[in-house]
Coordinates of C-alpha atoms and ligand atoms in Angstrom, one line a residue:
M1 CA 147.0 222.9 233.4
K2 CA 145.8 219.3 234.2
T3 CA 142.3 220.5 233.4
A4 CA 143.3 222.0 230.2
V5 CA 145.1 218.7 228.9
A6 CA 142.0 216.7 230.1
V7 CA 139.8 219.1 228.1
L8 CA 142.0 218.6 225.0
L9 CA 142.1 214.9 225.3
L10 CA 138.3 214.9 225.5
L11 CA 138.0 217.1 222.3
W12 CA 140.5 214.9 220.5
S13 CA 138.7 211.8 221.4
G14 CA 135.5 213.6 220.1
V15 CA 137.2 214.5 216.7
V16 CA 138.5 211.0 216.3
G17 CA 134.9 209.6 217.1
V18 CA 133.4 211.9 214.4
V19 CA 136.1 211.0 211.8
A20 CA 135.5 207.3 212.6
A21 CA 131.8 207.7 212.0
A22 CA 132.4 209.6 208.9
E23 CA 134.7 207.0 207.6
Q24 CA 132.2 204.3 208.5
S25 CA 129.4 206.0 206.6
C26 CA 131.7 206.6 203.6
L27 CA 132.8 202.9 203.7
T28 CA 129.0 201.9 203.6
E29 CA 128.5 204.2 200.5
V30 CA 131.6 202.7 198.8
R31 CA 130.3 199.2 199.4
A32 CA 126.8 200.2 198.0
V33 CA 128.4 201.6 194.8
Q34 CA 130.7 198.5 194.7
R35 CA 127.6 196.3 194.8
E36 CA 125.8 198.3 192.0
V37 CA 128.9 198.1 189.9
I38 CA 129.2 194.3 190.3
A39 CA 125.4 193.8 189.6
L40 CA 125.8 196.1 186.4
V41 CA 128.9 194.2 185.2
A42 CA 127.0 190.9 185.7
Q43 CA 124.0 192.2 183.9
Q44 CA 126.2 193.5 181.0
T45 CA 128.1 190.3 180.9
Q46 CA 124.9 188.4 180.5
E47 CA 123.6 190.7 177.6
L48 CA 127.0 190.4 175.8
Q49 CA 126.9 186.7 176.1
L50 CA 123.4 186.6 174.6
A51 CA 124.6 189.1 171.7
K52 CA 127.7 186.9 171.2
A53 CA 125.4 183.7 171.0
H54 CA 123.2 185.6 168.5
V55 CA 126.0 186.5 166.2
E56 CA 127.5 183.0 166.5
K57 CA 124.1 181.6 165.5
Q58 CA 124.2 183.9 162.4
I59 CA 127.6 182.8 161.4
E60 CA 126.7 179.2 161.9
D61 CA 123.5 179.9 159.6
L62 CA 125.5 181.6 157.0
K63 CA 128.1 178.7 156.9
N64 CA 125.3 176.3 156.5
G65 CA 124.0 178.2 153.6
A66 CA 120.7 179.3 155.3
V67 CA 119.1 182.1 153.5
R68 CA 117.5 184.9 155.6
P69 CA 114.3 186.3 154.1
S70 CA 116.0 189.5 153.3
N71 CA 118.1 187.7 150.7
V72 CA 115.9 187.8 147.6
A73 CA 117.3 188.0 144.0
F74 CA 116.4 186.2 140.8
S75 CA 117.5 186.4 137.1
A76 CA 116.2 184.4 134.3
S77 CA 116.0 183.9 130.6
L78 CA 114.3 181.5 128.2
F79 CA 115.5 177.9 127.8
T80 CA 116.5 177.0 124.3
N81 CA 118.5 174.7 122.3
N82 CA 118.2 176.6 119.0
D83 CA 117.4 180.2 117.7
T84 CA 113.6 180.4 118.1
H85 CA 110.8 183.0 119.0
I86 CA 108.3 182.8 121.9
G87 CA 105.1 184.0 120.3
P88 CA 103.3 185.5 118.6
F89 CA 100.2 184.1 120.3
K90 CA 96.5 184.9 119.8
T91 CA 96.1 186.3 123.3
D92 CA 98.2 188.2 126.0
Q93 CA 100.6 185.8 127.6
T94 CA 102.7 186.0 130.7
L95 CA 106.3 185.4 129.7
Q96 CA 107.6 182.3 131.4
F97 CA 111.4 182.6 131.8
N98 CA 112.2 179.0 132.5
L99 CA 116.0 179.3 132.3
V100 CA 116.8 180.3 135.8
F101 CA 120.4 181.8 136.5
T102 CA 119.7 182.8 140.1
N103 CA 116.9 182.3 142.4
V104 CA 118.0 183.1 145.9
G105 CA 114.9 182.9 148.2
N106 CA 112.9 181.0 145.6
A107 CA 110.6 183.9 145.1
Y108 CA 110.5 183.5 141.3
D109 CA 108.4 180.7 139.9
N110 CA 109.9 179.3 136.7
S111 CA 106.7 177.5 135.8
T112 CA 104.5 180.6 135.8
G113 CA 107.1 183.3 135.2
K114 CA 105.8 185.2 138.3
F115 CA 107.7 186.7 141.0
T116 CA 106.0 186.7 144.4
A117 CA 107.2 189.1 147.1
P118 CA 108.2 187.1 150.2
L119 CA 108.0 190.2 152.5
N120 CA 107.0 193.8 152.4
G121 CA 109.7 195.9 150.9
V122 CA 111.2 197.8 148.1
Y123 CA 112.3 195.9 145.1
Q124 CA 114.0 196.5 141.8
F125 CA 113.2 194.8 138.4
S126 CA 114.7 195.0 135.0
Y127 CA 114.2 193.4 131.7
H128 CA 115.6 193.3 128.3
V129 CA 113.8 191.9 125.3
Y130 CA 114.8 191.3 121.7
A131 CA 111.3 191.5 120.3
G132 CA 109.2 191.7 117.2
G133 CA 105.7 191.6 116.0
D134 CA 103.3 193.0 113.4
N135 CA 101.3 195.2 115.7
G136 CA 104.2 196.4 117.9
A137 CA 106.9 194.7 119.9
G138 CA 108.2 194.6 123.5
A139 CA 107.0 193.6 126.9
K140 CA 105.0 195.2 129.7
L141 CA 105.7 194.8 133.4
Y142 CA 102.8 194.0 135.7
H143 CA 102.4 194.4 139.3
N144 CA 99.5 192.0 140.3
E145 CA 96.8 192.9 137.6
D146 CA 98.1 196.4 136.8
Q147 CA 100.6 197.5 134.1
V148 CA 103.4 199.5 135.6
V149 CA 106.0 200.1 132.9
A150 CA 106.6 199.1 129.3
A151 CA 109.4 198.8 126.8
Y152 CA 108.0 198.5 123.3
N153 CA 107.5 200.0 119.9
H154 CA 104.1 200.7 118.5
V155 CA 105.1 200.3 114.9
A156 CA 107.8 197.7 114.5
P157 CA 108.6 197.0 111.0
H158 CA 111.7 195.3 112.3
D159 CA 112.6 193.6 115.4
I160 CA 113.8 195.9 118.4
N161 CA 116.0 195.6 121.4
T162 CA 114.6 197.4 124.3
S163 CA 114.7 197.3 128.1
Q164 CA 113.3 198.8 131.2
S165 CA 113.9 199.1 135.0
V166 CA 111.8 200.1 137.8
I167 CA 111.7 200.1 141.6
L168 CA 108.5 199.2 143.3
T169 CA 107.3 199.1 146.8
L170 CA 105.6 195.6 147.3
E171 CA 103.5 194.0 149.9
K172 CA 104.1 190.3 150.8
G173 CA 102.3 188.2 148.2
D174 CA 102.3 190.8 145.5
T175 CA 103.3 189.5 142.1
V176 CA 105.4 191.0 139.4
S177 CA 105.7 189.4 135.8
L178 CA 106.1 190.4 132.2
L179 CA 103.3 190.4 129.8
L180 CA 103.6 189.7 126.0
E181 CA 100.7 191.2 124.1
A182 CA 98.9 189.1 121.5
G183 CA 100.9 189.3 118.1
W184 CA 104.2 190.0 119.8
W185 CA 107.2 187.7 120.0
V186 CA 110.5 187.7 121.8
A187 CA 113.8 186.1 120.9
S188 CA 114.6 182.8 122.6
Y189 CA 118.1 182.5 121.1
L190 CA 121.1 180.7 122.3
G191 CA 122.7 184.0 123.3
H192 CA 119.9 184.6 125.7
L193 CA 119.1 188.2 124.5
T194 CA 115.7 188.3 126.5
T195 CA 116.0 188.4 130.3
F196 CA 114.1 189.3 133.5
S197 CA 115.8 190.0 136.8
G198 CA 114.7 191.5 140.2
H199 CA 116.1 191.8 143.7
L200 CA 115.0 193.1 147.0
L201 CA 116.7 196.4 148.0
F202 CA 115.4 196.7 151.5
G203 CA 112.5 195.0 153.3
S204 CA 110.8 194.5 156.6
L205 CA 109.4 191.4 158.3
D206 CA 106.2 193.4 159.4
Ligands
LIG301 C1 113.9 175.0 119.2 O1 113.7 175.0 120.6 C2 112.4 175.0 121.0 C3 112.2 175.3 122.4 O2 113.3 174.5 123.3 C4 111.5 173.9 120.6 O3 110.2 173.9 121.0 C5 111.7 173.6 119.0 O4 111.0 172.4 118.8 C6 113.1 173.6 118.6 N1 113.1 173.6 117.2 C7 113.9 173.0 116.5 C8 113.9 173.0 115.0 O5 114.9 172.2 117.1
LIG302 C1 112.4 175.4 138.1 O1 111.9 175.4 139.5 C2 111.9 174.0 140.1 C3 111.4 174.1 141.5 O2 112.1 175.1 142.3 C4 113.3 173.4 140.0 O3 113.2 172.2 140.6 C5 113.8 173.5 138.6 O4 115.1 172.9 138.5 C6 113.7 174.8 138.0 N1 113.9 174.8 136.5 C7 114.9 175.5 136.1 C8 115.0 175.4 134.6 O5 115.7 176.3 136.6
LIG303 C1 119.2 193.1 119.0 O1 120.3 192.6 119.7 C2 120.9 191.3 119.1 C3 121.9 191.0 120.0 O2 122.8 191.8 120.3 C4 121.2 191.6 117.8 O3 121.8 190.3 117.1 C5 120.1 192.2 116.8 O4 120.6 192.5 115.6 C6 119.6 193.4 117.5 N1 118.4 193.9 116.8 C7 118.3 195.1 116.5 C8 117.0 195.4 115.6 O5 119.1 196.1 116.9

């Protein structure tokens, strides 16, 4: 009987020992996971702080009126103080829209009439002309040295109102402008009937 009790006690202490060892190794694992979690939280906190600082900087820039390069839009007409015509000229001329309504990003140059793409991207342009001329009337849109679209009438016994719109993929530095052919004129009236506008739809900084 005594022997049996001794054996049982021995077995019991063995079980307790195994359980204690198992508990110990489990605790070690829990602590390891705990350390990993703490490290992850610290890392994510740092990343979130960086993201927060970035957004705060953008808000600050917006408040200060800073213009990001993705903000590009212009709209212009012809300055006038009376109802007059631009043209007809003896040679082809780039139309210089010198009355600027909007020029966000300063990509449109009111002294040359040329828009210069500040970044690679897809841009939309539109124009309307109240035009006339003996050998036709209208305006043609040029991408660098190439004509892309036109809005005109070959035979124009009278003046016409015409317009055009186009979406172009441009590379940084490309220019877009409107050409008035020799012999054509456009109205520069107080009502500003002749306009040229454009804006960036989406672009990249590449
Ligand atoms: C009409 O305006 C144009 C452009 O501003 C100017 O060159 C021209 O002299 C003006 N004509 C008259 C009659 O005021
Ligand atoms: C033309 O552009 C220049 C330079 O950006 C600016 O100072 C001037 O006010 C502009 N003129 C008009 C008529 O918008
Ligand atoms: C062109 O539009 C202007 C302004 O709306 C108007 O005064 C003129 O008569 C129009 N011309 C033609 C030929 O439709």
